[in-house]
Each structure stands twice: as structure tokens, then as C-alpha cells.
Backbone as a printed PyTorch tensor [residue, N CA C, xyz], in Angstrom:
tensor([[[ -3.0200,  10.8950,  51.3190],
         [ -3.3300,   9.5650,  50.8570],
         [ -3.8250,   9.6580,  49.4040]],

        [[ -3.3670,   8.7450,  48.5490],
         [ -3.7370,   8.7300,  47.1390],
         [ -5.0080,   7.9120,  46.9680]],

        [[ -5.9560,   8.4910,  46.2520],
         [ -7.2240,   7.8090,  46.0190],
         [ -7.0660,   6.8320,  44.8470]],

        [[ -7.4460,   5.5890,  45.0500],
         [ -7.3440,   4.5640,  44.0170],
         [ -8.6270,   4.5600,  43.1890]],

        [[ -8.4800,   4.4900,  41.8850],
         [ -9.6220,   4.4320,  40.9820],
         [ -9.9810,   2.9710,  40.7240]],

        [[-11.2700,   2.7020,  40.6010],
         [-11.7010,   1.3400,  40.3110],
         [-11.6500,   1.0520,  38.8090]],

        [[-11.4030,   2.0740,  37.9980],
         [-11.3210,   1.9270,  36.5470],
         [ -9.9480,   1.3640,  36.1670]],

        [[ -9.9010,   0.3870,  35.2540],
         [ -8.5960,  -0.1180,  34.8150],
         [ -7.8730,   0.9340,  33.9680]],

        [[ -6.5610,   0.9110,  34.0420],
         [ -5.7640,   1.8520,  33.2680],
         [ -5.5730,   1.2750,  31.8700]],

        [[ -5.9970,   2.0100,  30.8510],
         [ -5.8600,   1.5650,  29.4700],
         [ -4.6170,   2.1820,  28.8560]],

        [[ -3.8140,   1.3480,  28.2110],
         [ -2.6350,   1.8620,  27.5410],
         [ -3.0550,   2.4610,  26.2050]],

        [[ -2.5210,   3.6140,  25.8970],
         [ -2.8130,   4.2460,  24.6240],
         [ -1.9060,   3.6310,  23.5650]],

        [[ -2.5040,   3.0860,  22.5100],
         [ -1.7140,   2.4460,  21.4680],
         [ -1.5540,   3.3760,  20.2770]],

        [[ -0.3300,   3.4450,  19.7850],
         [ -0.0590,   4.2480,  18.6030],
         [ -0.5900,   3.5170,  17.3790]],

        [[ -1.1420,   4.2450,  16.4220],
         [ -1.5890,   3.5800,  15.1930],
         [ -0.3920,   3.0970,  14.3820]],

        [[ -0.5980,   2.0730,  13.5940],
         [  0.4330,   1.5310,  12.7090],
         [  0.0980,   1.9420,  11.2790]],

        [[  1.0980,   2.0440,  10.4420],
         [  0.9110,   2.4740,   9.0580],
         [  0.9760,   1.2700,   8.1250]],

        [[ -0.0020,   1.1660,   7.2390],
         [ -0.0420,   0.1020,   6.2390],
         [  1.0410,   0.3740,   5.1910]],

        [[  1.8460,  -0.6480,   4.8600],
         [  2.8920,  -0.4640,   3.8580],
         [  2.3240,  -0.4570,   2.4430]],

        [[  1.0590,  -0.8550,   2.2830],
         [  0.4310,  -0.8620,   0.9640],
         [ -0.1860,   0.4690,   0.5880]],

        [[ -1.0330,   1.0190,   1.4830],
         [ -1.7700,   2.2490,   1.1630],
         [ -1.3090,   3.4610,   1.9570]],

        [[ -0.6010,   3.2460,   3.0630],
         [ -0.1120,   4.3610,   3.8720],
         [ -1.0890,   4.8540,   4.9230]],

        [[ -2.2590,   4.2250,   5.0420],
         [ -3.2390,   4.6260,   6.0560],
         [ -2.7860,   4.1760,   7.4390]],

        [[ -3.1090,   4.9750,   8.4350],
         [ -2.8380,   4.5960,   9.8210],
         [ -4.0760,   3.9180,  10.3910]],

        [[ -3.8680,   2.8040,  11.0750],
         [ -4.9660,   2.0350,  11.6640],
         [ -4.4990,   1.4220,  12.9760]],

        [[ -5.4550,   1.0250,  13.8320],
         [ -5.0680,   0.3120,  15.0550],
         [ -4.3830,  -1.0120,  14.7000]],

        [[ -3.4610,  -1.4130,  15.5220],
         [ -2.6570,  -2.6140,  15.2930],
         [ -3.5200,  -3.8570,  15.0680]],

        [[ -4.5950,  -3.9820,  15.8070],
         [ -5.4450,  -5.1770,  15.7420],
         [ -6.1500,  -5.3540,  14.3960]],

        [[ -6.3000,  -4.2920,  13.6160],
         [ -7.0100,  -4.3890,  12.3420],
         [ -6.0840,  -4.6960,  11.1730]],

        [[ -4.7780,  -4.7780,  11.4300],
         [ -3.7990,  -4.9850,  10.3670],
         [ -3.1820,  -6.3780,  10.4450]],

        [[ -2.6230,  -6.8290,   9.3260],
         [ -1.8710,  -8.0750,   9.2840],
         [ -0.4030,  -7.7320,   9.5060]],

        [[  0.2890,  -8.5050,  10.3390],
         [  1.6910,  -8.2120,  10.6670],
         [  2.6200,  -9.2350,  10.0250]],

        [[  3.6660,  -8.7190,   9.4180],
         [  4.7170,  -9.5470,   8.8380],
         [  5.9950,  -9.2130,   9.5900]],

        [[  6.7720, -10.2410,   9.9340],
         [  8.0050,  -9.9950,  10.6860],
         [  9.2190, -10.5810,   9.9800]],

        [[ 10.3490,  -9.9900,  10.3000],
         [ 11.6420, -10.5940,   9.9820],
         [ 12.1430, -11.1080,  11.3260]],

        [[ 12.1150, -12.4180,  11.4840],
         [ 12.5100, -13.0520,  12.7460],
         [ 14.0110, -12.8870,  12.9770]],

        [[ 14.4520, -13.0490,  14.2150],
         [ 15.8850, -12.9370,  14.5120],
         [ 16.7650, -13.8760,  13.6750]],

        [[ 16.1890, -14.9980,  13.2090],
         [ 16.9670, -15.9170,  12.3660],
         [ 16.9920, -15.4820,  10.9010]],

        [[ 16.3220, -14.3650,  10.5720],
         [ 16.3360, -13.8200,   9.2140],
         [ 15.1550, -14.2260,   8.3570]],

        [[ 14.3100, -15.1220,   8.8500],
         [ 13.1550, -15.5870,   8.0890],
         [ 12.0530, -14.5270,   8.1020]],

        [[ 11.4460, -14.2770,   6.9320],
         [ 10.3310, -13.3390,   6.8220],
         [  9.0530, -14.1630,   6.7830]],

        [[  8.1110, -13.8490,   7.6970],
         [  6.8770, -14.6330,   7.7560],
         [  5.7230, -13.8090,   8.3370]],

        [[  4.5150, -14.3250,   8.1090],
         [  3.2890, -13.7420,   8.6570],
         [  3.2280, -14.0560,  10.1490]],

        [[  2.8370, -13.0710,  10.9490],
         [  2.7290, -13.2370,  12.4040],
         [  1.2570, -13.1530,  12.8050]],

        [[  0.5760, -14.2890,  12.9660],
         [ -0.8510, -14.2560,  13.2980],
         [ -1.1440, -13.7120,  14.6910]],

        [[ -0.1850, -13.8200,  15.6180],
         [ -0.4240, -13.3670,  16.9860],
         [ -0.1750, -11.8750,  17.1550]],

        [[  0.6830, -11.3130,  16.3220],
         [  1.0430,  -9.9030,  16.4580],
         [  2.0220,  -9.6490,  17.5830]],

        [[  2.5830, -10.7170,  18.1500],
         [  3.4630, -10.5670,  19.3090],
         [  4.8280, -11.2220,  19.1310]],

        [[  5.1020, -11.7970,  17.9880],
         [  6.3700, -12.4980,  17.7810],
         [  7.5350, -11.5140,  17.7750]],

        [[  8.7010, -11.9950,  18.2040],
         [  9.8980, -11.1640,  18.1960],
         [ 10.3600, -10.9280,  16.7660]],

        [[ 10.8730,  -9.7520,  16.5240],
         [ 11.4350,  -9.4390,  15.2170],
         [ 10.9560,  -8.0940,  14.7150]],

        [[ 11.5720,  -7.6550,  13.6390],
         [ 11.2110,  -6.3880,  13.0120],
         [  9.8800,  -6.5790,  12.2890]],

        [[  8.9230,  -5.6970,  12.5090],
         [  7.5920,  -5.8770,  11.9500],
         [  7.1980,  -4.8280,  10.9320]],

        [[  6.2870,  -5.2240,  10.0450],
         [  5.6680,  -4.3200,   9.0800],
         [  4.1960,  -4.7240,   8.9970]],

        [[  3.3410,  -3.7690,   8.7310],
         [  1.9010,  -4.0050,   8.7640],
         [  1.2590,  -3.6960,   7.4190]],

        [[  0.1830,  -4.4310,   7.1070],
         [ -0.5880,  -4.1960,   5.8920],
         [ -2.0670,  -4.3700,   6.2380]],

        [[ -2.9200,  -3.5530,   5.6130],
         [ -4.3680,  -3.6720,   5.8150],
         [ -4.8370,  -5.0480,   5.3480]],

        [[ -5.9280,  -5.5050,   5.8900],
         [ -6.4990,  -6.7990,   5.5010],
         [ -7.3770,  -6.6260,   4.2650]],

        [[ -6.8270,  -5.9590,   3.2590],
         [ -7.5270,  -5.7530,   1.9820],
         [ -6.6350,  -6.2460,   0.8520]],

        [[ -7.2460,  -6.9150,  -0.1030],
         [ -6.5110,  -7.4480,  -1.2490],
         [ -5.7410,  -6.3460,  -1.9770]],

        [[ -6.3430,  -5.1830,  -2.1390],
         [ -5.6800,  -4.0910,  -2.8660],
         [ -4.4050,  -3.6340,  -2.1580]],

        [[ -4.4060,  -3.6290,  -0.8360],
         [ -3.2170,  -3.2160,  -0.0770],
         [ -2.1050,  -4.2500,  -0.1800]],

        [[ -2.4580,  -5.5300,  -0.1130],
         [ -1.4480,  -6.5830,  -0.2320],
         [ -0.8210,  -6.5390,  -1.6230]],

        [[ -1.6500,  -6.3610,  -2.6560],
         [ -1.1270,  -6.2880,  -4.0230],
         [ -0.2650,  -5.0480,  -4.2260]],

        [[ -0.6630,  -3.9190,  -3.6300],
         [  0.1400,  -2.6950,  -3.7310],
         [  1.4820,  -2.8730,  -3.0250]],

        [[  1.4790,  -3.5270,  -1.8740],
         [  2.7240,  -3.7750,  -1.1390],
         [  3.6590,  -4.6680,  -1.9560]],

        [[  3.0930,  -5.6430,  -2.6480],
         [  3.9060,  -6.5270,  -3.4890],
         [  4.4950,  -5.7490,  -4.6630]],

        [[  3.6710,  -4.9480,  -5.3040],
         [  4.1170,  -4.1870,  -6.4760],
         [  5.2210,  -3.1880,  -6.1120]],

        [[  5.0760,  -2.5330,  -4.9510],
         [  6.0510,  -1.5210,  -4.5160],
         [  7.2350,  -2.1190,  -3.7520]],

        [[  7.1990,  -3.4510,  -3.5210],
         [  8.2410,  -4.1350,  -2.7380],
         [  8.3750,  -3.5170,  -1.3470]],

        [[  7.2450,  -3.1590,  -0.7720],
         [  7.2140,  -2.4660,   0.5150],
         [  7.7400,  -3.3120,   1.6720]],

        [[  7.4270,  -4.6050,   1.6810],
         [  7.9100,  -5.4510,   2.7760],
         [  9.4260,  -5.5940,   2.7200]],

        [[  9.9600,  -5.7380,   1.5230],
         [ 11.4150,  -5.8490,   1.3890],
         [ 12.1010,  -4.5920,   1.9110]],

        [[ 11.5250,  -3.4530,   1.6280],
         [ 12.0990,  -2.1830,   2.0830],
         [ 11.9520,  -2.0260,   3.5990]],

        [[ 10.7630,  -2.2950,   4.1100],
         [ 10.5020,  -2.1000,   5.5410],
         [ 11.2870,  -3.0790,   6.4140]],

        [[ 11.4330,  -4.3020,   5.9420],
         [ 12.1030,  -5.3280,   6.7370],
         [ 13.5950,  -5.4380,   6.4230]],

        [[ 14.0420,  -4.6840,   5.4470],
         [ 15.4610,  -4.6350,   5.0590],
         [ 16.0000,  -5.9960,   4.6290]],

        [[ 15.1570,  -6.7630,   3.9450],
         [ 15.5400,  -8.0530,   3.3760],
         [ 14.4860,  -8.4390,   2.3450]],

        [[ 14.7860,  -9.4210,   1.5050],
         [ 13.8310,  -9.8450,   0.4820],
         [ 12.6550, -10.5990,   1.1090]],

        [[ 11.4530, -10.2630,   0.6570],
         [ 10.2500, -10.9660,   1.1090],
         [  9.9440, -12.0780,   0.1010]],

        [[  9.7450, -13.3170,   0.5590],
         [  9.4790, -14.4230,  -0.3690],
         [  8.0970, -14.3080,  -1.0090]],

        [[  7.9690, -14.8630,  -2.2100],
         [  6.6930, -14.8410,  -2.9390],
         [  5.5900, -15.5560,  -2.1570]],

        [[  5.9500, -16.6100,  -1.4250],
         [  4.9580, -17.3800,  -0.6670],
         [  4.2630, -16.5130,   0.3810]],

        [[  4.9600, -15.4970,   0.8620],
         [  4.3930, -14.6010,   1.8730],
         [  3.1260, -13.9270,   1.3510]],

        [[  3.1690, -13.4790,   0.1030],
         [  2.0190, -12.7790,  -0.4680],
         [  0.8250, -13.7200,  -0.6350]],

        [[  1.0880, -14.9820,  -0.9630],
         [  0.0060, -15.9660,  -1.0710],
         [ -0.6630, -16.1670,   0.2880]],

        [[  0.1410, -16.2500,   1.3420],
         [ -0.3980, -16.4140,   2.7000],
         [ -1.2230, -15.1900,   3.0830]],

        [[ -0.7110, -13.9950,   2.7930],
         [ -1.4340, -12.7660,   3.1460],
         [ -2.7440, -12.6510,   2.3790]],

        [[ -2.7400, -13.0120,   1.0960],
         [ -3.9780, -12.9590,   0.3130],
         [ -4.9940, -13.9710,   0.8370]],

        [[ -4.5200, -15.1160,   1.3000],
         [ -5.4070, -16.1190,   1.8990],
         [ -6.0270, -15.5760,   3.1890]],

        [[ -5.2050, -14.9700,   4.0450],
         [ -5.7020, -14.3830,   5.2940],
         [ -6.6360, -13.2220,   5.0010]],

        [[ -6.3200, -12.4860,   3.9730],
         [ -7.1420, -11.3540,   3.5620],
         [ -8.5380, -11.8490,   3.1680]],

        [[ -8.6000, -12.9880,   2.5010],
         [ -9.8750, -13.5620,   2.0920],
         [-10.7270, -13.9540,   3.2860]],

        [[-10.0900, -14.3790,   4.3930],
         [-10.8140, -14.7740,   5.5960],
         [-11.3570, -13.5640,   6.3350]],

        [[-10.7330, -12.4140,   6.1340],
         [-11.1340, -11.2300,   6.8870],
         [-12.0710, -10.3710,   6.0390]],

        [[-11.7880,  -9.1040,   5.8900],
         [-12.7570,  -8.1910,   5.2870],
         [-12.3220,  -7.5620,   3.9720]],

        [[-11.7080,  -8.3420,   3.1020],
         [-11.2000,  -7.7850,   1.8460],
         [-12.2660,  -7.1680,   0.9960]]])
């Protein structure tokens, strides 16, 4: 007979890499940008939307570095709109920049 544990089973999550600085961090601490199936590139506040994703730290310096290096365009394999960076900088201001 198999003994059942009363402890919940925790899934081990792989760290995600910031496209701005290259640091690995837990998914919950990063901002997620997706290329949706319809081709639109946008910020994903839930972290669960369908599409190809790229992550950036919630720091102004990382968002600016990602813009300068065109990291989102490379990671998502399409052009990232300028408005995206304004949204990310706004979200960055709300968090821990």
C-alpha cells in the first residue's frame, strides 16, 4: 500500500531569463511580453496568455537595455512596437524600479 503525504506537491519552476540584463529570475518577478497567435506584440499582465513569450526585469534599466538591443524583436521574431516600451516603463514604475 502506498502511503499518502498530507503535504501538497509543489511544481518546480524553471527560472526565466531577462532579455535586458540576462539575469535568471522566477517567472513571477518578471514582466512578460507575448507575440499573440494573431501576430500582435503586447504586455501580458497575467503571465498566462497564449503566444510566444519573452521576459524582462521590472527595472527601468532592463527595459531601456532591451529597447536599445532590440531584444524583444529578436526573441519574439517580429518587430516590437514603440508603445510596448511605454507600457513596460509605466508598469516598471508601479513595481520596484
